[in-house]
PDB file of N, CA and C in Angstrom:
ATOM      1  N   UNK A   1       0.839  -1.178   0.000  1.00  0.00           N
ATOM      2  CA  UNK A   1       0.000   0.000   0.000  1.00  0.00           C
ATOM      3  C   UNK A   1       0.885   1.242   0.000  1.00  0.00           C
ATOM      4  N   UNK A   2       0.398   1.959  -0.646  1.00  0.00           N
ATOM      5  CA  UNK A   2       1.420   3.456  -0.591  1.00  0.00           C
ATOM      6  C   UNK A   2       1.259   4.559   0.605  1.00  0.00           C
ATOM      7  N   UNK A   3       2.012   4.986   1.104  1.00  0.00           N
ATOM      8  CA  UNK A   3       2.068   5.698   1.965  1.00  0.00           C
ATOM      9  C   UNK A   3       1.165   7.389   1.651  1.00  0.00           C
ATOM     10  N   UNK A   4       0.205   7.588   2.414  1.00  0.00           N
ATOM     11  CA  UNK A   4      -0.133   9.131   1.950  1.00  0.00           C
ATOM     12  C   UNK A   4       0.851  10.340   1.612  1.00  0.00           C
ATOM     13  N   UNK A   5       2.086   9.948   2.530  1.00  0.00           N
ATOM     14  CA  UNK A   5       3.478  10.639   2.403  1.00  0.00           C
ATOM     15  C   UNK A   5       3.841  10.791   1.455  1.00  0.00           C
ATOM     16  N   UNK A   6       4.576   9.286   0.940  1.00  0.00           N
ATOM     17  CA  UNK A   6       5.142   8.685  -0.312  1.00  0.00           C
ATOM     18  C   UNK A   6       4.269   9.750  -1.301  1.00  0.00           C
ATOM     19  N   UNK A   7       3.191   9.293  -1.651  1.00  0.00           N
ATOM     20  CA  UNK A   7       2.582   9.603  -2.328  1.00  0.00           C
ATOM     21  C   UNK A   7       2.460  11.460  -2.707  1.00  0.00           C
ATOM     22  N   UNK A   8       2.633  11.815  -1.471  1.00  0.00           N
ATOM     23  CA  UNK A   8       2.373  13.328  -1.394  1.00  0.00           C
ATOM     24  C   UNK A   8       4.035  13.978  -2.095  1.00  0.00           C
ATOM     25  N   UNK A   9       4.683  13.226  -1.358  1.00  0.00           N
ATOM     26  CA  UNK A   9       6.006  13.474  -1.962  1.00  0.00           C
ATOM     27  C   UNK A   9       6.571  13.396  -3.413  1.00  0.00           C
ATOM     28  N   UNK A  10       5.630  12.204  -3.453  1.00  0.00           N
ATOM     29  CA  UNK A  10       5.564  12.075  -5.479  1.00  0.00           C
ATOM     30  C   UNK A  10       5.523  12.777  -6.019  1.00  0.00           C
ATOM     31  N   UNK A  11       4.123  13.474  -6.011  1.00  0.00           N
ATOM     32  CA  UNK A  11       3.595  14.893  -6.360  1.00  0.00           C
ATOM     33  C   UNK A  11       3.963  15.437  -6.333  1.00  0.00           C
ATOM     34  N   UNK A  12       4.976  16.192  -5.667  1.00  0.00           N
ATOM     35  CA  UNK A  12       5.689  17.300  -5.641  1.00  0.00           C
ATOM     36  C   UNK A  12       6.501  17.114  -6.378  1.00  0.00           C
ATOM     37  N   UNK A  13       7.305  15.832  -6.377  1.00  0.00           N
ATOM     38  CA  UNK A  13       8.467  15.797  -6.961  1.00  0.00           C
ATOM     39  C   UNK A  13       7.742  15.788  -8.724  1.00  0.00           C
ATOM     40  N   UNK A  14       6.736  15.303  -9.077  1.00  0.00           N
ATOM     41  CA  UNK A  14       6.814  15.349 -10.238  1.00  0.00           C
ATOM     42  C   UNK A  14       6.042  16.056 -11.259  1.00  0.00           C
ATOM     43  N   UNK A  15       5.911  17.221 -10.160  1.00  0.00           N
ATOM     44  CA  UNK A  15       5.271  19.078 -10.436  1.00  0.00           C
ATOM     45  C   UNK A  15       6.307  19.108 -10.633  1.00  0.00           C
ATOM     46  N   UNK A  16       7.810  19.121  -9.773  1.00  0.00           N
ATOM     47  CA  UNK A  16       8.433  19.943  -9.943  1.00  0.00           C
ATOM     48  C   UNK A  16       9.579  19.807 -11.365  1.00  0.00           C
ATOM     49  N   UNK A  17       9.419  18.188 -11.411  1.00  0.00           N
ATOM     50  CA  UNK A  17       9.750  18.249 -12.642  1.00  0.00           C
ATOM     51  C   UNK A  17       9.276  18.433 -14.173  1.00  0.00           C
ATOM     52  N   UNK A  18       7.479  18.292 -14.133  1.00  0.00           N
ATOM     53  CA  UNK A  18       7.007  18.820 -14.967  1.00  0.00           C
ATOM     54  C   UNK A  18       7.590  20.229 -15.343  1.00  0.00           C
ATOM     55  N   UNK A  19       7.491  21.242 -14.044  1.00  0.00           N
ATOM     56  CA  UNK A  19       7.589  22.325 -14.585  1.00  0.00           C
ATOM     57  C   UNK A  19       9.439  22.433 -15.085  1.00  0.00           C
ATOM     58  N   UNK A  20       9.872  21.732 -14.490  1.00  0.00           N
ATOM     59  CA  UNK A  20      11.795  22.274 -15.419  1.00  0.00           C
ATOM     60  C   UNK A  20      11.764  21.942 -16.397  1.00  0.00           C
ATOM     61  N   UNK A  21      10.530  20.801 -17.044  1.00  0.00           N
ATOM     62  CA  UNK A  21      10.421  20.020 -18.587  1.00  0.00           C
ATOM     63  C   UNK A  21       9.860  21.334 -18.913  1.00  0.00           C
ATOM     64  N   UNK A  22       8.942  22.249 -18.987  1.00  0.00           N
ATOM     65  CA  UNK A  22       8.394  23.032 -19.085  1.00  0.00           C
ATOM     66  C   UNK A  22       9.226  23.874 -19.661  1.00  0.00           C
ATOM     67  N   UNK A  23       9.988  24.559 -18.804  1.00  0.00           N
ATOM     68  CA  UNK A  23      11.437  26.180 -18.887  1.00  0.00           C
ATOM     69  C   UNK A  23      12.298  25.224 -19.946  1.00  0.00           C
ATOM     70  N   UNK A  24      12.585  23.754 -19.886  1.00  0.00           N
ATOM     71  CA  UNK A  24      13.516  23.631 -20.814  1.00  0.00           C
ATOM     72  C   UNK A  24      12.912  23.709 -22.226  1.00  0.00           C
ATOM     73  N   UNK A  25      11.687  23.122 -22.380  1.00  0.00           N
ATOM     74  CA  UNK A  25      11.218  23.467 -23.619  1.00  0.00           C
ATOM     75  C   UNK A  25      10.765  24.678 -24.242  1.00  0.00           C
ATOM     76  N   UNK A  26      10.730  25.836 -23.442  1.00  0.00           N
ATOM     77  CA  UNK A  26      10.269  26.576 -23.879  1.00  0.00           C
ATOM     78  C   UNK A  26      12.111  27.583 -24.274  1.00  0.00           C
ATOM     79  N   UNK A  27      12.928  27.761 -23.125  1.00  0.00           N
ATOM     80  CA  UNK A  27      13.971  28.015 -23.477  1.00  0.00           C
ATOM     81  C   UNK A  27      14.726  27.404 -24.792  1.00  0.00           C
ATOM     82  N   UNK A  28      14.411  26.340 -25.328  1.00  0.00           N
ATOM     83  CA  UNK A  28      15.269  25.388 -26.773  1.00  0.00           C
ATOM     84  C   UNK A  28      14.313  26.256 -27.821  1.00  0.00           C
ATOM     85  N   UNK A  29      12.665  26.699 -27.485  1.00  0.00           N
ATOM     86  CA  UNK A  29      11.982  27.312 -28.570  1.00  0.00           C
ATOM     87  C   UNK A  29      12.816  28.642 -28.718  1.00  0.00           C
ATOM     88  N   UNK A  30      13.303  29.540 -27.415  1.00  0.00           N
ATOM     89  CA  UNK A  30      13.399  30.583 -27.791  1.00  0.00           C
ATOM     90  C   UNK A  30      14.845  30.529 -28.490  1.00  0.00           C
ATOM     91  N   UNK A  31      15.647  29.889 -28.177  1.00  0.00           N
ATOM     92  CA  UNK A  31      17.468  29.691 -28.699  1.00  0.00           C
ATOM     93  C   UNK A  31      17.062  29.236 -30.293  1.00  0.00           C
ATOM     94  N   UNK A  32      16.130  28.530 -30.609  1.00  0.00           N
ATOM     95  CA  UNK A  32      15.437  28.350 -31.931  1.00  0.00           C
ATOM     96  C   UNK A  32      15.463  29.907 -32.400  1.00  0.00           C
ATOM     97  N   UNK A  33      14.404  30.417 -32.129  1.00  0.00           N
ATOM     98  CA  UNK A  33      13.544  31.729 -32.543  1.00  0.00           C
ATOM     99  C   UNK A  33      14.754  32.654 -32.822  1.00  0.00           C
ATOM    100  N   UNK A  34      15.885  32.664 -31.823  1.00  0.00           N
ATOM    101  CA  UNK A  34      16.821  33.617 -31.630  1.00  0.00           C
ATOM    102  C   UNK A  34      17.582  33.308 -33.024  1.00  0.00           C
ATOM    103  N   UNK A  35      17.853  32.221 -33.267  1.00  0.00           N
ATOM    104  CA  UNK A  35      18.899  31.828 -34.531  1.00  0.00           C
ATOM    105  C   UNK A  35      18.386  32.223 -35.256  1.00  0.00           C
ATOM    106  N   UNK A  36      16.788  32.038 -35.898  1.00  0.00           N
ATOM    107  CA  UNK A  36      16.366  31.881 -36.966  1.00  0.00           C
ATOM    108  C   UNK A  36      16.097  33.745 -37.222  1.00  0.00           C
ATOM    109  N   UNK A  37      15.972  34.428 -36.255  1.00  0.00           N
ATOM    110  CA  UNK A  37      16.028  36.183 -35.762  1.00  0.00           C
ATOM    111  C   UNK A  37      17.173  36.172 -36.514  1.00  0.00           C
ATOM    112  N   UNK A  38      18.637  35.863 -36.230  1.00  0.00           N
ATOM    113  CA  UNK A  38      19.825  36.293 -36.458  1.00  0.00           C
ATOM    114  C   UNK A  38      20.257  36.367 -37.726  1.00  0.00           C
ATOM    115  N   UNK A  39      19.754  35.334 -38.174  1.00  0.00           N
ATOM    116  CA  UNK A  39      19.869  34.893 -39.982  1.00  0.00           C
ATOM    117  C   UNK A  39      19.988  36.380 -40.715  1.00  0.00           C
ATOM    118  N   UNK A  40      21.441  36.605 -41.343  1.00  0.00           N
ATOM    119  CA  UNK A  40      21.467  37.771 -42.161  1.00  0.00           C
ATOM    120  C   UNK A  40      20.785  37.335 -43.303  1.00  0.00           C
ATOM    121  N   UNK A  41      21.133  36.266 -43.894  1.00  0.00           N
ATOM    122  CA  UNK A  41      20.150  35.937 -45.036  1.00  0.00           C
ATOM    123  C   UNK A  41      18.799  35.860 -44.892  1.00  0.00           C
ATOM    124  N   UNK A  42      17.944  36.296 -46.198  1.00  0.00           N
ATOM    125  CA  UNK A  42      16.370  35.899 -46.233  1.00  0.00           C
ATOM    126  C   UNK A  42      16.188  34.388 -45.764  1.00  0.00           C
ATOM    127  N   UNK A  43      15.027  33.947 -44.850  1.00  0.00           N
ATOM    128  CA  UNK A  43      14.593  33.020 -44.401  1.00  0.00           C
ATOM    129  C   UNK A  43      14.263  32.188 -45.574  1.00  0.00           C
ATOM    130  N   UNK A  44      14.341  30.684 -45.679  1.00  0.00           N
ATOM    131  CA  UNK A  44      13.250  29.625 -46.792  1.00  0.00           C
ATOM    132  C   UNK A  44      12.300  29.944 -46.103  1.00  0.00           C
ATOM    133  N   UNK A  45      11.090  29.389 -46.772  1.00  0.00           N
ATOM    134  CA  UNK A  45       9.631  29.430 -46.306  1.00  0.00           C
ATOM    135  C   UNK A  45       9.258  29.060 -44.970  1.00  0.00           C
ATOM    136  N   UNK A  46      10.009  27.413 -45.141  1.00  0.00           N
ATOM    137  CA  UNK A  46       9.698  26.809 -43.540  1.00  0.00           C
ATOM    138  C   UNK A  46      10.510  27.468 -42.645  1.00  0.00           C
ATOM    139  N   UNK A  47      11.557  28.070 -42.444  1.00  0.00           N
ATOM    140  CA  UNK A  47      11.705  28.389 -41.387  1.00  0.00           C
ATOM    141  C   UNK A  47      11.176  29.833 -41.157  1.00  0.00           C
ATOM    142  N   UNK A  48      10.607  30.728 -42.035  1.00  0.00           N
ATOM    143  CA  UNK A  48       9.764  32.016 -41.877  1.00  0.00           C
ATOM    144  C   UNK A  48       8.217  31.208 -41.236  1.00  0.00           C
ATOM    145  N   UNK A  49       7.978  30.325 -41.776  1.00  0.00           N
ATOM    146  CA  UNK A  49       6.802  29.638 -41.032  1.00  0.00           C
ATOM    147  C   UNK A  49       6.888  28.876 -39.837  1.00  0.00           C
ATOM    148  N   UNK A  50       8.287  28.890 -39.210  1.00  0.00           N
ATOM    149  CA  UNK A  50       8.727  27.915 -37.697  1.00  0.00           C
ATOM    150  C   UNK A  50       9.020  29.421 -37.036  1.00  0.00           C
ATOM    151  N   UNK A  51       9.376  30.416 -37.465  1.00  0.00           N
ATOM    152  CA  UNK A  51       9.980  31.645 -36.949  1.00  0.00           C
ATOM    153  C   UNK A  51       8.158  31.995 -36.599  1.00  0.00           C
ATOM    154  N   UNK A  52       7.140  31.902 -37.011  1.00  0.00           N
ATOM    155  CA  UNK A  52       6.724  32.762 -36.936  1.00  0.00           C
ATOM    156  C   UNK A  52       5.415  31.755 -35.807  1.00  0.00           C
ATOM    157  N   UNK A  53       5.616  30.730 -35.979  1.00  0.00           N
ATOM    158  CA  UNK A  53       4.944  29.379 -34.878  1.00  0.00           C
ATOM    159  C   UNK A  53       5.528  29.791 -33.649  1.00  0.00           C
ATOM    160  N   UNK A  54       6.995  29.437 -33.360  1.00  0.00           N
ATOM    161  CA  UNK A  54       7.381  29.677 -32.581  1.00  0.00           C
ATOM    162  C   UNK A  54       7.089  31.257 -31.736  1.00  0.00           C
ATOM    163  N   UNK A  55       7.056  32.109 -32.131  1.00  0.00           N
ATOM    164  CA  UNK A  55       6.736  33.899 -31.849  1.00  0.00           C
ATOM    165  C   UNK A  55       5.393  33.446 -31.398  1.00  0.00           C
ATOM    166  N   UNK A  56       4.178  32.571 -32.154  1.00  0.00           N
ATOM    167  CA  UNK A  56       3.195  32.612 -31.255  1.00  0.00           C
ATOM    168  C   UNK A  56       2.803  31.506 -30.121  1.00  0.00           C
ATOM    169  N   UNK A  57       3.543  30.787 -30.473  1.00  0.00           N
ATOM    170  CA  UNK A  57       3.800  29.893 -29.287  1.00  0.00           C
ATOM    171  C   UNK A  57       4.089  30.570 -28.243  1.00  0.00           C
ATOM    172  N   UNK A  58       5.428  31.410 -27.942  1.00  0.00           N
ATOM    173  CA  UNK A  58       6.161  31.740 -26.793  1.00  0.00           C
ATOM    174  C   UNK A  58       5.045  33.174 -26.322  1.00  0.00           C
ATOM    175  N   UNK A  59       4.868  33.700 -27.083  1.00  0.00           N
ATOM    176  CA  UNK A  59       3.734  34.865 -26.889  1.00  0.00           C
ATOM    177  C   UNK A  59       2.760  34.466 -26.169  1.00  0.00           C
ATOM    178  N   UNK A  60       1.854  33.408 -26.584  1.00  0.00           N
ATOM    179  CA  UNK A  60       0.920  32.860 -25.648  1.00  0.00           C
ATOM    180  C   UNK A  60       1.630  32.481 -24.281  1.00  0.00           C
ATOM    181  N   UNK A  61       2.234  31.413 -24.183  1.00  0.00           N
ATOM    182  CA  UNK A  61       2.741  31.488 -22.878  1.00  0.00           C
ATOM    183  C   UNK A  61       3.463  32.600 -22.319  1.00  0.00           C
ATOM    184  N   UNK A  62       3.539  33.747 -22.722  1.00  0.00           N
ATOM    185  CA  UNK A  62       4.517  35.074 -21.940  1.00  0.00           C
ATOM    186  C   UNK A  62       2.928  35.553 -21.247  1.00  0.00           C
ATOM    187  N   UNK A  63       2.143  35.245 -22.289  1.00  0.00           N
ATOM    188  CA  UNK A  63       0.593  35.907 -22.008  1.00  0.00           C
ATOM    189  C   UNK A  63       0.295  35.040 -20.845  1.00  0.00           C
ATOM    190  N   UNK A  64      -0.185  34.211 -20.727  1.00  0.00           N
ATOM    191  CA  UNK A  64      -0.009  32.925 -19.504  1.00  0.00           C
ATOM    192  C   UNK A  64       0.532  33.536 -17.768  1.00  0.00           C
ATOM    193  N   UNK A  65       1.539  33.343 -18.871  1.00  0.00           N
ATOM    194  CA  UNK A  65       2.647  33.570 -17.168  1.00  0.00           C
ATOM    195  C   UNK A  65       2.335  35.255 -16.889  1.00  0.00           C
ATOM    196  N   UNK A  66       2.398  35.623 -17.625  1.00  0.00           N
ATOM    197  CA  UNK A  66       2.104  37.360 -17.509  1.00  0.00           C
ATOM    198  C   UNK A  66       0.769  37.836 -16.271  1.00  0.00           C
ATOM    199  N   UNK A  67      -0.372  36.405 -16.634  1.00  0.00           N
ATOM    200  CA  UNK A  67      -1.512  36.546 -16.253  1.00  0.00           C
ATOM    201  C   UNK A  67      -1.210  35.648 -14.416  1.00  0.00           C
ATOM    202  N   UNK A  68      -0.354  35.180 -14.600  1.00  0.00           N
ATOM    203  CA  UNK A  68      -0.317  33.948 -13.563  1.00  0.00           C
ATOM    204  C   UNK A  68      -0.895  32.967 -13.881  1.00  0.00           C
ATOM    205  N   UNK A  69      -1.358  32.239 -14.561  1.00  0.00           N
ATOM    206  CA  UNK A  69      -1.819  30.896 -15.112  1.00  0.00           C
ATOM    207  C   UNK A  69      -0.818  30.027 -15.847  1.00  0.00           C
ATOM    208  N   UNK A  70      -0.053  29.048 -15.271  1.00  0.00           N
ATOM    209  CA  UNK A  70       0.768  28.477 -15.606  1.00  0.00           C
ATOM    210  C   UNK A  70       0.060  27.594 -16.651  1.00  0.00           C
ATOM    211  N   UNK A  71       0.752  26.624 -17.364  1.00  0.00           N
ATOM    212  CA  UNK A  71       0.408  26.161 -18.544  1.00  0.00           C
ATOM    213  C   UNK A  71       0.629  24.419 -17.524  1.00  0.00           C
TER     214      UNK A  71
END
């Protein structure tokens, strides 16, 4: 049988790693966004169309966190 403890302790522990899965994925979008920003050359299509996913991806969640409603 599991302990209410155990159990409580779980939880925490695996909020807390949800949320670092969270900052890491969203940090690899923005180091994305940033490269594809930097490009002196004109963008190909797909990455003007990943440049521009990504911008509303991270936007919504800035909107999110902005509001206090974590994702």
């Amino acid at each position: 049988m599991v302990d209410e403890k155990e159990l409580s302790q779980f939880q925490t522990m695996w909020s807390l790693k949800k949320q670092d899965l969270e900052v890491k994925e969203r940090l690899s979008k923005m180091k994305l966004l940033d490269s594809l920003i930097a490009k002196q050359e004109p963008l190909a299509d797909y990455e003007e169309a990943l440049k521009k996913k990504l911008i509303d991806d991270l936007s919504c969640c800035l909107s999110f966190y902005c509001h206090g409603v974590s994702m």
